[in-house]
Amino acid sequence: MKVARHPHTQQPVTIPDYRKEFGAPYEKGIKNERPAATCPACKQELFIKGETNPNATMAFCHFPAKGGEQKPFCPIKVGGSHKYKVLCPVDEDPKRTKQLRDNFFTNWKIHWVKFMHHVGYVDINDFIQALKVADKEHVWRYRQLQEHEVIIVLMLISDFKPVIGKTKVWRKNWIRFWFESQVKTFQEFWNLSDEKKTIIRAEYNVPTGLKRISPDHLCKYKDINVSEDYLLNRQPGDDVVHPVVANAMKRNFKV
């Protein structure tokens, strides 16, 4: 990782800034007792790989597990191999399922604007494809799922790869969204208390030619608070969308 959580402020810190504040690992041959930066997702302590080798590329890394030790799950550590799966609920309330989906599509414009705000550059087709997956996987059946949390599901099941136009770079880095806590499924996330419901927007600077993200590519992140404020405290313009966007949604969902 090129960035981690600051040991005191919990804000993003790069390796140069960390070393500037806390010094090198050794000073005049004596080990420097520095507070450890932590992983943005799992909060485990990290070390800086390659710090004592002038020819190596430095990176924040998780400590390896010691004999028999079971390390907590971390979505960043496992890189692109982890996908959040939607497990079809068995205790569906059909009336609630329909109401949730109807409410979401009634307010789809404000959800799209918020989705776009979180992702950055994003095409309406990304939103549409994620919604089609949500329909196919019966996301609406989850009893704990609230309307404002639907876009969280859409972001977590999507991969936002770099988008390079003929004359402009629209999305330079690969974007993925992760649960901040050590949970592997949506069900585990919805069982958390509201104050613990945080997700991470992670950016990966993936070298040209590679088709998979790795922890070493993580270059930027930010925490996203999962709240319904954007639905409760609407502002003028929050539901204004481009006609092209409106037409695409109408073609696909008759809204």
XYZ file of N, CA and C in Angstrom:
765
model
N 0.840 -1.193 0.000
C 0.000 0.000 0.000
C 0.880 1.250 0.000
N 0.453 2.238 -0.742
C 1.172 3.509 -0.743
C 0.603 4.477 0.292
N -0.498 4.082 0.926
C -1.164 4.928 1.912
C -1.761 4.039 2.995
N -1.821 4.585 4.222
C -2.381 3.842 5.358
C -3.063 4.834 6.292
N -3.548 4.326 7.420
C -4.149 5.220 8.422
C -3.060 5.761 9.350
N -3.102 7.046 9.582
C -2.181 7.682 10.525
C -2.418 7.089 11.912
N -1.354 6.781 12.660
C -1.529 6.137 13.968
C -2.278 6.971 15.002
N -2.317 8.292 14.835
C -2.990 9.145 15.816
C -4.292 9.752 15.283
N -4.255 10.260 14.073
C -5.427 10.964 13.541
C -6.395 10.049 12.799
N -5.926 8.868 12.401
C -6.720 7.914 11.605
C -7.000 8.413 10.191
N -6.363 9.505 9.806
C -6.512 10.031 8.453
C -5.476 9.387 7.524
N -5.677 9.457 6.208
C -4.706 8.868 5.284
C -3.318 9.482 5.448
N -2.294 8.637 5.399
C -0.915 9.107 5.478
C -0.076 8.314 4.477
N 0.756 9.010 3.720
C 1.645 8.354 2.765
C 2.934 7.957 3.475
N 3.726 7.133 2.827
C 4.992 6.703 3.426
C 5.944 7.885 3.630
N 6.128 8.772 2.646
C 7.008 9.929 2.890
C 6.545 10.789 4.065
N 5.241 11.015 4.183
C 4.740 11.838 5.286
C 4.892 11.122 6.626
N 4.688 9.807 6.624
C 4.865 9.035 7.859
C 6.323 9.103 8.315
N 7.245 8.914 7.401
C 8.674 8.940 7.748
C 9.127 10.343 8.156
N 8.534 11.351 7.537
C 8.877 12.727 7.903
C 8.461 13.027 9.336
N 7.300 12.493 9.739
C 6.792 12.765 11.082
C 7.426 11.884 12.149
N 7.653 10.611 11.819
C 8.095 9.666 12.849
C 9.521 9.161 12.673
N 10.176 9.565 11.593
C 11.569 9.204 11.416
C 11.793 7.870 10.733
N 13.079 7.547 10.552
C 13.480 6.285 9.932
C 13.386 5.161 10.966
N 13.446 3.895 10.523
C 13.339 2.791 11.483
C 14.509 2.729 12.457
N 15.669 3.201 12.007
C 16.844 3.230 12.885
C 17.497 4.606 12.796
N 17.927 5.107 13.920
C 18.628 6.385 13.974
C 19.926 6.194 14.748
N 21.052 6.373 14.044
C 22.387 6.160 14.607
C 22.528 4.744 15.164
N 21.949 3.785 14.423
C 22.078 2.390 14.804
C 21.128 1.937 15.889
N 20.315 2.841 16.380
C 19.369 2.497 17.452
C 17.957 2.443 16.867
N 17.227 1.388 17.217
C 15.875 1.228 16.693
C 14.979 2.362 17.166
N 14.261 2.921 16.234
C 13.344 4.015 16.536
C 11.955 3.434 16.822
N 11.466 3.629 18.018
C 10.154 3.092 18.397
C 9.056 4.010 17.857
N 8.559 3.666 16.704
C 7.546 4.487 16.046
C 6.155 3.880 16.220
N 5.127 4.708 16.360
C 3.762 4.158 16.381
C 3.431 3.614 14.996
N 2.746 2.504 14.954
C 2.473 1.853 13.671
C 1.283 2.486 12.958
N 1.431 2.682 11.661
C 0.274 3.023 10.834
C -0.593 1.774 10.730
N -1.853 1.948 10.400
C -2.760 0.801 10.351
C -3.459 0.699 8.997
N -4.010 -0.462 8.747
C -4.704 -0.720 7.486
C -6.024 0.052 7.445
N -6.344 0.681 6.333
C -7.610 1.421 6.227
C -8.842 0.558 6.443
N -8.757 -0.725 6.111
C -9.937 -1.593 6.196
C -10.010 -2.368 7.503
N -8.972 -3.156 7.800
C -9.052 -4.061 8.951
C -8.466 -3.482 10.233
N -7.768 -2.341 10.126
C -7.185 -1.645 11.277
C -6.014 -2.392 11.919
N -5.496 -3.431 11.272
C -4.311 -4.103 11.790
C -3.085 -3.214 11.587
N -2.088 -3.386 12.452
C -0.860 -2.615 12.328
C -0.080 -3.050 11.088
N 0.605 -2.077 10.478
C 1.372 -2.316 9.262
C 2.843 -1.995 9.483
N 3.695 -2.578 8.646
C 5.104 -2.190 8.619
C 5.429 -1.707 7.209
N 6.578 -1.060 7.049
C 6.970 -0.548 5.737
C 7.988 -1.493 5.117
N 7.559 -2.191 4.077
C 8.436 -3.120 3.368
C 9.453 -2.339 2.535
N 10.707 -2.805 2.542
C 11.746 -2.194 1.726
C 12.321 -0.915 2.298
N 12.012 -0.624 3.554
C 12.426 0.662 4.132
C 13.929 0.752 4.344
N 14.587 -0.384 4.575
C 16.030 -0.356 4.836
C 16.850 -0.686 3.592
N 16.174 -0.874 2.466
C 16.866 -1.190 1.215
C 16.723 -0.009 0.263
N 17.807 0.711 -0.008
C 17.709 1.911 -0.854
C 17.274 1.616 -2.288
N 17.371 0.348 -2.708
C 17.001 -0.015 -4.077
C 15.586 -0.578 -4.182
N 14.902 -0.685 -3.058
C 13.568 -1.285 -3.050
C 12.484 -0.208 -3.105
N 11.322 -0.595 -3.586
C 10.151 0.279 -3.566
C 9.414 0.054 -2.256
N 9.244 1.093 -1.478
C 8.619 0.940 -0.165
C 7.105 0.808 -0.281
N 6.531 0.050 0.648
C 5.078 -0.131 0.677
C 4.649 -0.509 2.085
N 3.500 0.007 2.511
C 2.900 -0.450 3.765
C 2.407 -1.880 3.555
N 2.699 -2.762 4.512
C 2.295 -4.166 4.394
C 1.792 -4.703 5.728
N 0.933 -5.714 5.657
C 0.497 -6.414 6.857
C 1.634 -7.298 7.371
N 1.711 -7.454 8.673
C 2.678 -8.383 9.240
C 2.254 -9.809 8.886
N 3.214 -10.666 8.535
C 2.850 -12.056 8.234
C 2.381 -12.775 9.493
N 1.520 -13.743 9.304
C 1.030 -14.529 10.440
C 2.157 -15.394 10.985
N 2.241 -15.473 12.298
C 3.232 -16.333 12.930
C 2.653 -17.736 13.062
N 3.484 -18.688 13.374
C 3.076 -20.086 13.411
C 1.747 -20.339 14.093
N 0.771 -20.813 13.328
C -0.533 -21.140 13.889
C -1.447 -19.958 14.123
N -0.947 -18.737 13.892
C -1.755 -17.538 14.144
C -2.802 -17.358 13.047
N -4.003 -16.995 13.456
C -5.094 -16.743 12.512
C -5.295 -15.239 12.385
N -4.925 -14.685 11.240
C -5.071 -13.249 11.019
C -6.517 -12.904 10.656
N -7.001 -11.751 11.129
C -8.359 -11.329 10.755
C -8.469 -11.133 9.245
N -9.664 -11.311 8.725
C -9.899 -11.099 7.297
C -9.693 -9.629 6.944
N -9.105 -9.384 5.787
C -8.921 -8.011 5.306
C -9.146 -7.974 3.799
N -10.133 -7.213 3.316
C -10.403 -7.163 1.875
C -9.269 -6.544 1.073
N -8.543 -5.593 1.668
C -7.432 -4.974 0.947
C -6.279 -5.957 0.805
N -6.013 -6.715 1.856
C -4.899 -7.664 1.836
C -5.087 -8.733 0.768
N -6.314 -9.212 0.605
C -6.549 -10.266 -0.390
C -6.708 -9.696 -1.797
N -6.694 -8.376 -1.909
C -6.724 -7.737 -3.220
C -8.002 -7.993 -3.985
N -7.866 -8.200 -5.277
C -9.038 -8.349 -6.129
C -9.703 -9.703 -6.067
N -9.198 -10.609 -5.228
C -9.770 -11.956 -5.188
C -11.084 -12.012 -4.422
N -11.353 -11.006 -3.582
C -12.585 -11.050 -2.790
C -13.701 -10.281 -3.482
N -14.853 -10.917 -3.555
C -16.053 -10.278 -4.084
C -17.161 -10.428 -3.048
N -17.882 -9.350 -2.807
C -19.012 -9.425 -1.885
C -20.188 -10.072 -2.611
N -20.621 -11.193 -2.098
C -21.694 -11.946 -2.743
C -23.038 -11.658 -2.094
N -24.050 -11.633 -2.918
C -25.418 -11.458 -2.440
C -26.028 -12.844 -2.264
N -26.364 -13.187 -1.030
C -26.979 -14.475 -0.738
C -28.482 -14.282 -0.640
N -29.210 -14.988 -1.440
C -30.662 -14.812 -1.490
C -31.297 -15.135 -0.140
N -31.934 -14.167 0.503
C -32.538 -14.387 1.821
C -33.681 -15.403 1.756
N -33.830 -16.153 2.833
C -34.890 -17.164 2.880
C -36.104 -16.671 3.663
N -35.962 -15.537 4.336
C -37.063 -15.032 5.167
C -37.690 -13.781 4.554
N -37.886 -13.816 3.265
C -38.386 -12.639 2.549
C -39.791 -12.239 2.996
N -39.988 -10.927 3.050
C -41.311 -10.342 3.232
C -41.676 -9.726 1.876
N -42.478 -10.407 1.054
C -42.756 -9.937 -0.313
C -43.274 -8.507 -0.376
N -44.108 -8.128 0.575
C -44.658 -6.774 0.579
C -43.551 -5.749 0.793
N -42.650 -6.038 1.737
C -41.542 -5.125 2.008
C -40.584 -5.079 0.817
N -40.339 -6.216 0.212
C -39.462 -6.284 -0.958
C -39.945 -5.345 -2.058
N -41.216 -5.438 -2.380
C -41.787 -4.595 -3.434
C -41.745 -3.124 -3.046
N -42.049 -2.826 -1.776
C -42.064 -1.435 -1.323
C -40.680 -0.816 -1.403
N -39.660 -1.581 -1.009
C -38.289 -1.082 -1.053
C -37.872 -0.765 -2.486
N -38.135 -1.690 -3.389
C -37.756 -1.460 -4.789
C -38.538 -0.286 -5.385
N -39.817 -0.221 -5.095
C -40.636 0.891 -5.603
C -40.124 2.231 -5.084
N -39.804 2.285 -3.800
C -39.302 3.529 -3.207
C -37.984 3.947 -3.851
N -37.108 2.968 -4.060
C -35.810 3.289 -4.654
C -35.986 3.885 -6.047
N -36.827 3.266 -6.860
C -36.985 3.759 -8.230
C -37.791 5.052 -8.289
N -38.622 5.295 -7.290
C -39.288 6.598 -7.209
C -38.255 7.700 -7.004
N -37.222 7.388 -6.224
C -36.174 8.363 -5.897
C -34.879 8.098 -6.663
N -34.952 7.402 -7.787
C -33.732 6.957 -8.452
C -32.804 8.110 -8.823
N -33.359 9.269 -9.145
C -32.509 10.392 -9.559
C -31.587 10.845 -8.434
N -32.132 10.946 -7.232
C -31.298 11.390 -6.111
C -30.288 10.306 -5.730
N -30.676 9.039 -5.915
C -29.734 7.943 -5.654
C -28.608 7.951 -6.687
N -28.949 8.208 -7.937
C -27.940 8.274 -8.988
C -26.950 9.395 -8.722
N -27.432 10.560 -8.326
C -26.548 11.693 -8.044
C -25.591 11.353 -6.898
N -26.093 10.684 -5.861
C -25.238 10.302 -4.733
C -24.244 9.230 -5.150
N -24.692 8.274 -5.916
C -23.831 7.218 -6.451
C -22.686 7.830 -7.253
N -23.018 8.773 -8.115
C -22.037 9.458 -8.949
C -21.050 10.242 -8.085
N -21.556 10.864 -7.023
C -20.703 11.626 -6.111
C -19.671 10.717 -5.447
N -20.086 9.532 -5.019
C -19.178 8.612 -4.332
C -18.145 8.006 -5.281
N -18.590 7.607 -6.458
C -17.689 6.904 -7.375
C -16.714 7.864 -8.044
N -17.189 9.047 -8.398
C -16.388 9.972 -9.179
C -16.899 9.923 -10.603
N -16.008 9.825 -11.585
C -16.494 9.682 -12.958
C -17.169 8.317 -13.084
N -18.405 8.313 -13.507
C -19.130 7.056 -13.681
C -20.188 7.243 -14.760
N -20.411 6.220 -15.522
C -21.395 6.245 -16.602
C -22.717 5.703 -16.091
N -23.810 6.192 -16.639
C -25.123 5.710 -16.216
C -25.259 4.208 -16.460
N -24.541 3.687 -17.454
C -24.611 2.252 -17.721
C -24.011 1.426 -16.584
N -23.039 1.988 -15.857
C -22.515 1.307 -14.665
C -23.622 1.154 -13.628
N -24.384 2.207 -13.449
C -25.498 2.220 -12.502
C -26.573 1.222 -12.940
N -26.889 1.239 -14.205
C -27.923 0.349 -14.742
C -27.516 -1.114 -14.603
N -26.273 -1.422 -14.955
C -25.819 -2.814 -14.857
C -25.818 -3.296 -13.415
N -25.426 -2.425 -12.484
C -25.441 -2.804 -11.069
C -26.871 -3.056 -10.595
N -27.809 -2.240 -11.056
C -29.216 -2.439 -10.693
C -29.761 -3.744 -11.273
N -29.324 -4.096 -12.461
C -29.766 -5.361 -13.054
C -29.239 -6.550 -12.258
N -28.012 -6.429 -11.759
C -27.469 -7.479 -10.887
C -28.275 -7.547 -9.596
N -28.621 -6.376 -9.059
C -29.427 -6.330 -7.834
C -30.767 -7.026 -8.037
N -31.374 -6.819 -9.194
C -32.636 -7.495 -9.506
C -32.430 -9.003 -9.651
N -31.399 -9.381 -10.372
C -31.134 -10.801 -10.616
C -30.830 -11.553 -9.323
N -30.093 -10.888 -8.416
C -29.687 -11.537 -7.168
C -30.687 -11.300 -6.032
N -31.783 -10.622 -6.327
C -32.853 -10.396 -5.347
C -32.370 -9.631 -4.100
N -31.575 -8.600 -4.347
C -31.069 -7.776 -3.242
C -32.205 -7.198 -2.408
N -33.304 -6.869 -3.058
C -34.423 -6.197 -2.389
C -35.057 -7.058 -1.300
N -34.756 -8.352 -1.289
C -35.381 -9.251 -0.323
C -34.780 -9.154 1.083
N -33.605 -8.550 1.208
C -32.981 -8.448 2.525
C -33.849 -7.607 3.457
N -34.234 -8.187 4.569
C -35.103 -7.479 5.513
C -34.417 -6.265 6.138
N -33.111 -6.361 6.378
C -32.407 -5.269 7.059
C -32.054 -4.119 6.124
N -32.124 -4.346 4.831
C -31.697 -3.336 3.860
C -32.641 -2.141 3.849
N -32.048 -0.948 4.015
C -32.806 0.295 3.959
C -32.595 0.951 2.591
N -33.508 1.838 2.229
C -33.431 2.437 0.899
C -32.095 3.131 0.643
N -31.602 3.883 1.627
C -30.355 4.622 1.419
C -29.138 3.710 1.322
N -29.291 2.437 1.714
C -28.171 1.499 1.666
C -28.080 0.752 0.340
N -29.066 0.911 -0.517
C -29.056 0.193 -1.790
C -27.854 0.602 -2.635
N -27.531 1.905 -2.673
C -26.388 2.319 -3.494
C -25.085 1.757 -2.938
N -25.051 1.449 -1.641
C -23.866 0.817 -1.059
C -23.670 -0.554 -1.679
N -24.765 -1.302 -1.771
C -24.702 -2.614 -2.411
C -24.231 -2.471 -3.854
N -24.782 -1.500 -4.566
C -24.423 -1.306 -5.970
C -22.935 -1.010 -6.126
N -22.381 -0.215 -5.225
C -20.960 0.119 -5.310
C -20.080 -1.066 -4.940
N -20.505 -1.836 -3.942
C -19.685 -2.949 -3.470
C -19.669 -4.137 -4.422
N -20.686 -4.281 -5.247
C -20.698 -5.392 -6.194
C -20.127 -4.984 -7.553
N -19.666 -3.743 -7.664
C -19.172 -3.233 -8.948
C -17.660 -3.072 -8.941
N -17.093 -3.114 -10.131
C -15.678 -2.850 -10.356
C -15.594 -1.637 -11.268
N -14.918 -0.585 -10.818
C -14.824 0.628 -11.626
C -13.390 0.754 -12.147
N -13.177 0.202 -13.317
C -11.839 0.172 -13.892
C -11.503 1.518 -14.543
N -10.213 1.765 -14.796
C -9.827 3.022 -15.441
C -10.551 3.217 -16.771
N -10.883 4.470 -17.053
C -11.553 4.813 -18.310
C -10.694 5.850 -19.028
N -10.130 5.443 -20.158
C -9.242 6.313 -20.917
C -9.902 6.658 -22.246
N -10.218 7.939 -22.443
C -10.802 8.374 -23.701
C -9.730 8.673 -24.734
N -10.148 9.047 -25.931
C -9.195 9.345 -26.997
C -8.374 10.586 -26.688
N -9.000 11.551 -26.032
C -8.298 12.810 -25.758
C -8.242 13.151 -24.276
N -8.854 12.308 -23.430
C -8.919 12.645 -22.014
C -8.983 11.389 -21.156
N -8.344 11.463 -19.996
C -8.433 10.377 -19.018
C -9.618 10.675 -18.106
N -10.670 9.871 -18.205
C -11.873 10.121 -17.425
C -11.754 9.555 -16.005
N -11.220 8.348 -15.911
C -11.004 7.760 -14.583
C -9.620 7.121 -14.605
N -8.662 7.771 -13.963
C -7.266 7.343 -14.026
C -7.034 6.049 -13.269
N -7.589 5.955 -12.066
C -7.316 4.807 -11.205
C -8.487 3.828 -11.151
N -8.187 2.631 -10.739
C -9.188 1.582 -10.539
C -9.857 1.852 -9.193
N -11.182 1.890 -9.174
C -11.921 2.184 -7.947
C -12.633 0.932 -7.452
N -12.459 0.636 -6.163
C -13.216 -0.436 -5.525
C -13.739 0.088 -4.188
N -14.839 -0.485 -3.754
C -15.409 -0.136 -2.453
C -15.347 -1.362 -1.554
N -14.940 -1.117 -0.305
C -14.792 -2.202 0.669
C -15.521 -1.845 1.961
N -15.933 -2.872 2.684
C -16.385 -2.645 4.052
C -15.162 -2.300 4.887
N -15.299 -1.323 5.767
C -14.177 -0.956 6.628
C -13.915 -2.041 7.664
N -14.952 -2.587 8.242
C -14.797 -3.587 9.291
C -14.482 -4.951 8.684
N -14.159 -5.889 9.557
C -13.720 -7.209 9.103
C -14.912 -8.118 8.805
N -15.797 -7.663 7.960
C -16.959 -8.470 7.591
C -16.814 -8.914 6.143
N -17.350 -10.078 5.844
C -17.201 -10.654 4.516
C -18.480 -10.611 3.690
N -19.616 -10.401 4.361
C -20.896 -10.478 3.656
C -21.771 -9.278 3.975
N -22.778 -9.064 3.140
C -23.738 -7.994 3.388
C -24.515 -8.259 4.670
N -24.822 -9.512 4.931
C -25.584 -9.848 6.128
C -24.839 -9.421 7.384
N -23.538 -9.683 7.416
C -22.729 -9.277 8.565
C -22.708 -7.756 8.704
N -22.650 -7.062 7.573
C -22.614 -5.602 7.608
C -23.902 -5.038 8.178
N -25.045 -5.575 7.741
C -26.320 -5.045 8.200
C -26.595 -5.375 9.659
N -25.847 -6.326 10.206
C -25.989 -6.640 11.627
C -25.196 -5.678 12.511
N -24.367 -4.816 11.896
C -23.594 -3.840 12.659
C -24.495 -2.705 13.131
N -24.079 -2.054 14.208
C -24.785 -0.852 14.646
C -24.497 0.265 13.645
N -25.372 1.265 13.574
C -25.254 2.322 12.568
C -23.915 3.050 12.627
N -23.386 3.274 13.837
C -22.135 4.023 13.952
C -20.937 3.247 13.400
N -21.087 1.945 13.215
C -19.995 1.132 12.681
C -20.145 0.865 11.185
N -21.215 1.377 10.606
C -21.455 1.142 9.183
C -20.694 2.170 8.346
N -19.468 1.819 8.020
C -18.627 2.675 7.200
C -18.035 1.844 6.073
N -17.975 2.416 4.888
C -17.308 1.739 3.788
C -16.152 2.600 3.309
N -15.272 1.989 2.550
C -14.073 2.668 2.072
C -14.086 2.746 0.552
N -13.805 3.924 0.049
C -13.568 4.099 -1.389
C -12.064 4.016 -1.596
N -11.617 2.979 -2.278
C -10.183 2.748 -2.460
C -9.790 2.950 -3.918
N -8.680 3.654 -4.126
C -8.159 3.866 -5.478
C -6.862 3.087 -5.647
N -6.744 2.415 -6.777
C -5.565 1.611 -7.083
C -4.925 2.115 -8.371
N -3.648 2.434 -8.285
C -2.891 2.838 -9.465
C -2.273 1.575 -10.064
N -3.029 0.932 -10.934
C -2.624 -0.366 -11.488
C -1.771 -0.152 -12.735
N -0.559 -0.725 -12.771
C 0.301 -0.565 -13.951
C -0.379 -1.057 -15.226
N -0.082 -0.407 -16.318
C -0.652 -0.778 -17.614
C -0.368 -2.244 -17.933
N -1.381 -2.941 -18.366
C -1.215 -4.343 -18.735
C -1.695 -5.319 -17.684
N -1.742 -4.872 -16.432
C -2.218 -5.757 -15.367
C -3.743 -5.723 -15.310
N -4.339 -6.855 -15.021
C -5.793 -6.964 -15.024
C -6.359 -7.270 -13.644
N -5.552 -7.045 -12.627
C -6.001 -7.350 -11.274
C -5.350 -6.389 -10.289
N -6.092 -5.974 -9.288
C -5.539 -5.073 -8.281
C -4.796 -5.875 -7.216
N -3.850 -5.221 -6.568
C -3.138 -5.830 -5.444
C -2.963 -4.764 -4.370
N -2.678 -5.162 -3.125
C -2.493 -4.170 -2.055
C -1.432 -3.123 -2.386
N -0.375 -3.528 -3.105
C 0.699 -2.586 -3.430
C 0.225 -1.449 -4.330
N -0.893 -1.636 -5.016
C -1.399 -0.607 -5.930
C -2.261 0.444 -5.226
N -2.639 0.185 -3.972
C -3.512 1.127 -3.257
C -2.792 2.457 -3.065
N -3.350 3.529 -3.633
C -2.676 4.825 -3.573
C -3.495 5.903 -2.870
N -4.781 5.637 -2.660
C -5.636 6.651 -2.048
C -6.883 5.976 -1.499
N -7.418 6.516 -0.421
C -8.689 5.999 0.088
C -9.401 7.096 0.858
N -10.694 6.910 1.055
C -11.438 7.781 1.957
C -12.608 7.008 2.536
N -12.964 7.356 3.762
C -14.090 6.723 4.434
C -15.387 7.363 3.961
N -16.393 6.538 3.785
C -17.713 7.025 3.395
C -18.708 6.652 4.476
N -19.294 7.667 5.058
C -20.293 7.442 6.094
C -21.599 6.995 5.462
N -22.129 5.924 5.996
C -23.362 5.353 5.457
C -24.542 5.915 6.240
N -25.150 6.943 5.716
C -26.288 7.540 6.410
C -27.374 7.883 5.400
N -28.555 8.151 5.914
C -29.670 8.501 5.034
C -29.875 10.008 4.940
N -28.871 10.774 5.344
C -29.004 12.233 5.326
C -29.364 12.760 3.941
N -28.800 12.135 2.918
C -29.053 12.663 1.569
C -30.505 12.469 1.136
N -31.208 11.558 1.784
C -32.638 11.397 1.506
C -33.484 12.301 2.390
N -33.053 12.466 3.633
C -33.835 13.247 4.592
C -33.658 14.745 4.410
N -32.457 15.155 4.020
C -32.149 16.588 3.903
C -31.857 16.953 2.447
N -32.837 16.841 1.627
C -32.649 17.100 0.206
C -32.493 18.591 -0.070
N -31.626 18.871 -1.041
C -31.378 20.245 -1.446
C -31.820 20.428 -2.900
N -32.164 21.666 -3.283
C -32.533 21.914 -4.684
C -31.417 21.454 -5.620
N -31.784 20.721 -6.633
C -30.797 20.230 -7.590
C -30.297 18.833 -7.313
N -30.637 18.272 -6.147
C -30.168 16.930 -5.799
C -30.720 15.854 -6.726
N -31.832 16.147 -7.377
C -32.445 15.144 -8.252
C -32.458 15.579 -9.716
N -31.532 16.470 -10.068
C -31.441 16.929 -11.454
C -30.468 16.024 -12.208
N -30.937 15.418 -13.301
C -30.085 14.532 -14.088
C -30.121 14.943 -15.553
N -29.105 14.542 -16.279
C -29.022 14.849 -17.708
C -30.090 14.055 -18.459
N -30.675 14.641 -19.512
C -31.687 13.922 -20.295
C -31.213 12.563 -20.814
N -29.932 12.452 -21.146
C -29.391 11.168 -21.615
C -29.507 10.116 -20.522
N -29.237 10.530 -19.284
C -29.341 9.632 -18.132
C -30.791 9.207 -17.929
N -31.697 10.182 -17.965
C -33.118 9.893 -17.767
C -33.643 8.941 -18.840
N -33.229 9.147 -20.079
C -33.689 8.291 -21.172
C -33.159 6.866 -21.029
N -31.916 6.740 -20.587
C -31.330 5.405 -20.401
C -32.072 4.634 -19.317
N -32.399 5.301 -18.227
C -33.144 4.645 -17.151
C -34.550 4.278 -17.607
N -35.143 5.141 -18.397
C -36.502 4.869 -18.888
C -36.522 3.650 -19.801
N -35.504 3.534 -20.651
C -35.434 2.385 -21.560
C -35.276 1.072 -20.798
N -34.521 1.113 -19.717
C -34.191 -0.121 -19.008
C -35.159 -0.482 -17.891
N -35.755 0.530 -17.256
C -36.598 0.249 -16.090
C -37.982 0.891 -16.150
N -38.296 1.558 -17.261
C -39.624 2.157 -17.437
C -39.953 3.176 -16.345
N -38.945 3.933 -15.906
C -39.189 4.930 -14.854
C -39.322 6.322 -15.471
